[in-house]
């Protein structure tokens, strides 16, 4: 950013008493650079991911979320929200975020497959339209759905009760027990 001081002079040689300051800013012709450790992909649920992005200058970050090992799109395709075949992606597979210098912005992707790997391709463009020259690939996985399993089975000393333990909390809604049995939830024989 520069300050230019100007003084006007009329046709009689008279100059204004105080200079006028004109501020100008040169165009930044360098593309944004990712902050250390960025971009990052994180699961936010069984069917959702989030891209965290931070660059060294005010920019807009563009990203597309594709199936793992899909062909890599170009910077122009990522900015347009398209895959490498130039097909426009649904809104839940693309996004943008404006970030200030060295701050973190987030792009969310939803309605994805459970426990599935995805490649998120991203590129940043500074406030003057200067884009990064290559996309950055970030691999992320949605959370895998793991059903509960029996971790142990114990029988009471008198043989009238069975304690079944699971590896995770299960629903308190239980099916009806066959005649002569009672099913209760708890963590002991009491």
CSV table of C-alpha atoms in Angstrom, one decimal:
chain,number,residue,atom,x,y,z
A,1,UNK,CA,0.0,0.0,0.0
A,2,UNK,CA,1.3,3.4,-0.9
A,3,UNK,CA,0.5,7.0,0.0
A,4,UNK,CA,0.8,9.5,-2.8
A,5,UNK,CA,0.9,13.2,-1.8
A,6,UNK,CA,-0.5,15.6,-4.4
A,7,UNK,CA,-0.5,19.4,-4.6
A,8,UNK,CA,-2.7,21.2,-7.1
A,9,UNK,CA,-1.5,24.4,-8.8
A,10,UNK,CA,-3.7,26.8,-10.7
A,11,UNK,CA,-3.0,28.7,-13.9
A,12,UNK,CA,-1.6,31.6,-11.8
A,13,UNK,CA,1.0,29.5,-10.1
A,14,UNK,CA,-0.9,29.4,-6.8
A,15,UNK,CA,-0.5,26.0,-5.0
A,16,UNK,CA,-2.9,24.6,-2.4
A,17,UNK,CA,-1.7,25.0,1.2
A,18,UNK,CA,-1.8,21.3,2.2
A,19,UNK,CA,-1.1,18.3,0.1
A,20,UNK,CA,-3.8,15.7,-0.4
A,21,UNK,CA,-3.0,12.1,0.4
A,22,UNK,CA,-4.2,9.4,-2.1
A,23,UNK,CA,-3.8,5.8,-0.9
A,24,UNK,CA,-3.3,3.1,-3.5
A,25,UNK,CA,-2.7,-0.6,-3.2
A,26,UNK,CA,-0.9,-2.6,-5.8
A,27,UNK,CA,-2.4,-5.8,-7.0
A,28,UNK,CA,-1.2,-8.9,-5.3
A,29,UNK,CA,-0.1,-11.1,-8.2
A,30,UNK,CA,1.0,-14.0,-6.1
A,31,UNK,CA,-1.4,-16.9,-5.4
A,32,UNK,CA,-2.4,-17.8,-1.8
A,33,UNK,CA,-0.2,-20.3,0.1
A,34,UNK,CA,-1.7,-22.9,2.5
A,35,UNK,CA,-0.9,-22.2,6.2
A,36,UNK,CA,1.1,-25.0,7.8
A,37,UNK,CA,-1.0,-28.2,8.3
A,38,UNK,CA,-3.8,-27.1,5.9
A,39,UNK,CA,-6.1,-28.1,4.3
A,40,UNK,CA,-7.4,-30.8,6.7
A,41,UNK,CA,-10.3,-33.2,6.3
A,42,UNK,CA,-12.3,-34.4,9.3
A,43,UNK,CA,-15.4,-36.6,9.7
A,44,UNK,CA,-18.3,-34.8,11.3
A,45,UNK,CA,-20.7,-37.7,11.3
A,46,UNK,CA,-21.5,-41.1,9.7
A,47,UNK,CA,-22.3,-39.4,6.4
A,48,UNK,CA,-20.5,-36.0,6.5
A,49,UNK,CA,-17.1,-34.5,6.3
A,50,UNK,CA,-15.6,-31.0,6.8
A,51,UNK,CA,-12.6,-29.4,5.1
A,52,UNK,CA,-10.7,-26.9,7.3
A,53,UNK,CA,-8.8,-24.3,5.2
A,54,UNK,CA,-6.3,-21.5,6.0
A,55,UNK,CA,-4.1,-19.5,3.7
A,56,UNK,CA,-1.6,-16.6,4.0
A,57,UNK,CA,-3.9,-13.9,2.6
A,58,UNK,CA,-7.5,-13.0,2.1
A,59,UNK,CA,-8.9,-15.5,-0.3
A,60,UNK,CA,-11.8,-17.7,-1.4
A,61,UNK,CA,-11.2,-21.4,-1.0
A,62,UNK,CA,-13.1,-23.7,-3.4
A,63,UNK,CA,-13.4,-27.5,-2.8
A,64,UNK,CA,-15.0,-30.5,-4.3
A,65,UNK,CA,-15.5,-33.9,-2.6
A,66,UNK,CA,-15.1,-36.9,-4.8
A,67,UNK,CA,-15.0,-40.7,-4.4
A,68,UNK,CA,-11.5,-41.9,-3.4
A,69,UNK,CA,-9.2,-42.4,-6.3
A,70,UNK,CA,-11.4,-40.4,-8.7
A,71,UNK,CA,-9.5,-38.6,-11.4
A,72,UNK,CA,-8.0,-35.3,-10.2
A,73,UNK,CA,-9.8,-32.2,-11.4
A,74,UNK,CA,-8.0,-29.0,-12.5
A,75,UNK,CA,-8.0,-25.8,-10.5
A,76,UNK,CA,-10.6,-24.4,-13.0
A,77,UNK,CA,-12.8,-27.4,-12.5
A,78,UNK,CA,-12.7,-27.2,-8.7
A,79,UNK,CA,-13.5,-23.4,-8.9
A,80,UNK,CA,-16.5,-24.3,-11.2
A,81,UNK,CA,-17.6,-27.1,-8.8
A,82,UNK,CA,-17.0,-29.8,-11.4
A,83,UNK,CA,-15.2,-33.2,-11.5
A,84,UNK,CA,-12.4,-34.2,-13.9
A,85,UNK,CA,-15.0,-35.1,-16.5
A,86,UNK,CA,-16.3,-31.5,-16.4
A,87,UNK,CA,-19.6,-32.7,-14.8
A,88,UNK,CA,-21.1,-30.2,-12.4
A,89,UNK,CA,-21.4,-31.7,-8.9
A,90,UNK,CA,-24.5,-31.6,-6.6
A,91,UNK,CA,-24.4,-28.9,-4.0
A,92,UNK,CA,-23.5,-31.3,-1.2
A,93,UNK,CA,-20.2,-32.3,-3.0
A,94,UNK,CA,-18.9,-28.8,-3.5
A,95,UNK,CA,-18.4,-25.6,-1.6
A,96,UNK,CA,-16.6,-22.3,-1.0
A,97,UNK,CA,-15.5,-20.3,2.0
A,98,UNK,CA,-14.0,-16.8,2.3
A,99,UNK,CA,-11.1,-16.6,4.7
A,100,UNK,CA,-9.0,-13.7,6.1
A,101,UNK,CA,-5.3,-14.2,6.2
A,102,UNK,CA,-4.2,-17.0,8.5
A,103,UNK,CA,-7.7,-17.7,9.8
A,104,UNK,CA,-9.6,-21.0,9.4
A,105,UNK,CA,-12.7,-21.4,7.3
A,106,UNK,CA,-14.8,-24.6,6.9
A,107,UNK,CA,-16.6,-26.3,4.0
A,108,UNK,CA,-19.0,-29.0,4.9
A,109,UNK,CA,-20.0,-32.0,2.7
A,110,UNK,CA,-23.1,-34.0,3.6
A,111,UNK,CA,-25.2,-37.0,2.5
A,112,UNK,CA,-22.1,-39.1,1.8
A,113,UNK,CA,-21.6,-42.9,2.3
A,114,UNK,CA,-21.1,-44.4,5.8
A,115,UNK,CA,-17.5,-45.4,6.6
A,116,UNK,CA,-16.3,-44.3,3.1
A,117,UNK,CA,-13.1,-42.7,2.0
A,118,UNK,CA,-13.3,-39.5,-0.1
A,119,UNK,CA,-10.8,-37.2,-1.8
A,120,UNK,CA,-11.4,-33.5,-1.3
A,121,UNK,CA,-9.7,-31.3,-3.9
A,122,UNK,CA,-9.3,-27.7,-3.0
A,123,UNK,CA,-7.8,-24.5,-4.4
A,124,UNK,CA,-7.6,-20.9,-3.2
A,125,UNK,CA,-8.0,-17.6,-5.1
A,126,UNK,CA,-6.8,-14.3,-3.6
A,127,UNK,CA,-8.9,-11.2,-3.6
A,128,UNK,CA,-7.5,-10.1,-7.0
A,129,UNK,CA,-8.5,-13.3,-8.7
A,130,UNK,CA,-5.0,-14.9,-8.6
A,131,UNK,CA,-5.5,-18.7,-8.2
A,132,UNK,CA,-3.2,-21.4,-6.9
A,133,UNK,CA,-1.6,-23.3,-9.9
A,134,UNK,CA,-2.5,-26.8,-8.6
A,135,UNK,CA,-5.2,-28.4,-6.6
A,136,UNK,CA,-4.5,-29.9,-3.2
A,137,UNK,CA,-5.8,-33.4,-2.5
A,138,UNK,CA,-7.0,-34.3,1.1
A,139,UNK,CA,-8.1,-37.8,2.0
A,140,UNK,CA,-10.9,-38.0,4.6
A,141,UNK,CA,-13.2,-40.8,5.8
A,142,UNK,CA,-16.7,-40.7,7.1
A,143,UNK,CA,-17.3,-42.5,10.4
A,144,UNK,CA,-17.9,-46.3,10.0
A,145,UNK,CA,-21.0,-47.7,11.5
A,146,UNK,CA,-20.0,-50.5,13.9
A,147,UNK,CA,-22.9,-52.5,15.3
A,148,UNK,CA,-22.7,-53.6,18.9
A,149,UNK,CA,-21.3,-57.1,19.7
A,150,UNK,CA,-21.4,-59.3,22.7
A,151,UNK,CA,-18.2,-58.8,24.8
A,152,UNK,CA,-19.0,-61.3,27.6
A,153,UNK,CA,-21.7,-63.5,29.0
A,154,UNK,CA,-22.0,-64.5,32.7
A,155,UNK,CA,-24.4,-66.7,34.6
A,156,UNK,CA,-25.5,-66.1,38.2
A,157,UNK,CA,-24.4,-68.6,40.8
A,158,UNK,CA,-27.9,-70.1,41.1
A,159,UNK,CA,-28.3,-70.3,37.3
A,160,UNK,CA,-31.4,-68.1,37.2
A,161,UNK,CA,-29.9,-65.0,35.6
A,162,UNK,CA,-27.7,-64.4,32.6
A,163,UNK,CA,-25.7,-61.2,32.2
A,164,UNK,CA,-24.8,-60.3,28.6
A,165,UNK,CA,-22.4,-57.4,28.1
A,166,UNK,CA,-21.9,-55.5,24.8
A,167,UNK,CA,-19.0,-53.5,23.5
A,168,UNK,CA,-21.1,-50.3,23.3
A,169,UNK,CA,-24.3,-48.9,24.7
A,170,UNK,CA,-27.4,-50.4,23.1
A,171,UNK,CA,-31.0,-49.2,22.9
A,172,UNK,CA,-33.2,-49.6,25.9
A,173,UNK,CA,-36.0,-50.9,23.5
A,174,UNK,CA,-35.9,-54.7,23.9
A,175,UNK,CA,-38.0,-57.3,22.1
A,176,UNK,CA,-40.5,-59.3,24.1
A,177,UNK,CA,-38.9,-62.3,25.9
A,178,UNK,CA,-40.2,-65.8,25.4
A,179,UNK,CA,-42.6,-67.3,28.1
A,180,UNK,CA,-40.9,-67.8,31.4
A,181,UNK,CA,-38.1,-65.3,30.8
A,182,UNK,CA,-37.8,-61.6,31.9
A,183,UNK,CA,-35.4,-59.3,30.1
A,184,UNK,CA,-34.1,-56.2,31.9
A,185,UNK,CA,-31.4,-53.7,31.1
A,186,UNK,CA,-28.6,-53.1,33.6
A,187,UNK,CA,-25.0,-53.6,34.4
A,188,UNK,CA,-25.3,-56.3,37.1
A,189,UNK,CA,-27.5,-59.1,38.4
A,190,UNK,CA,-29.3,-56.9,40.8
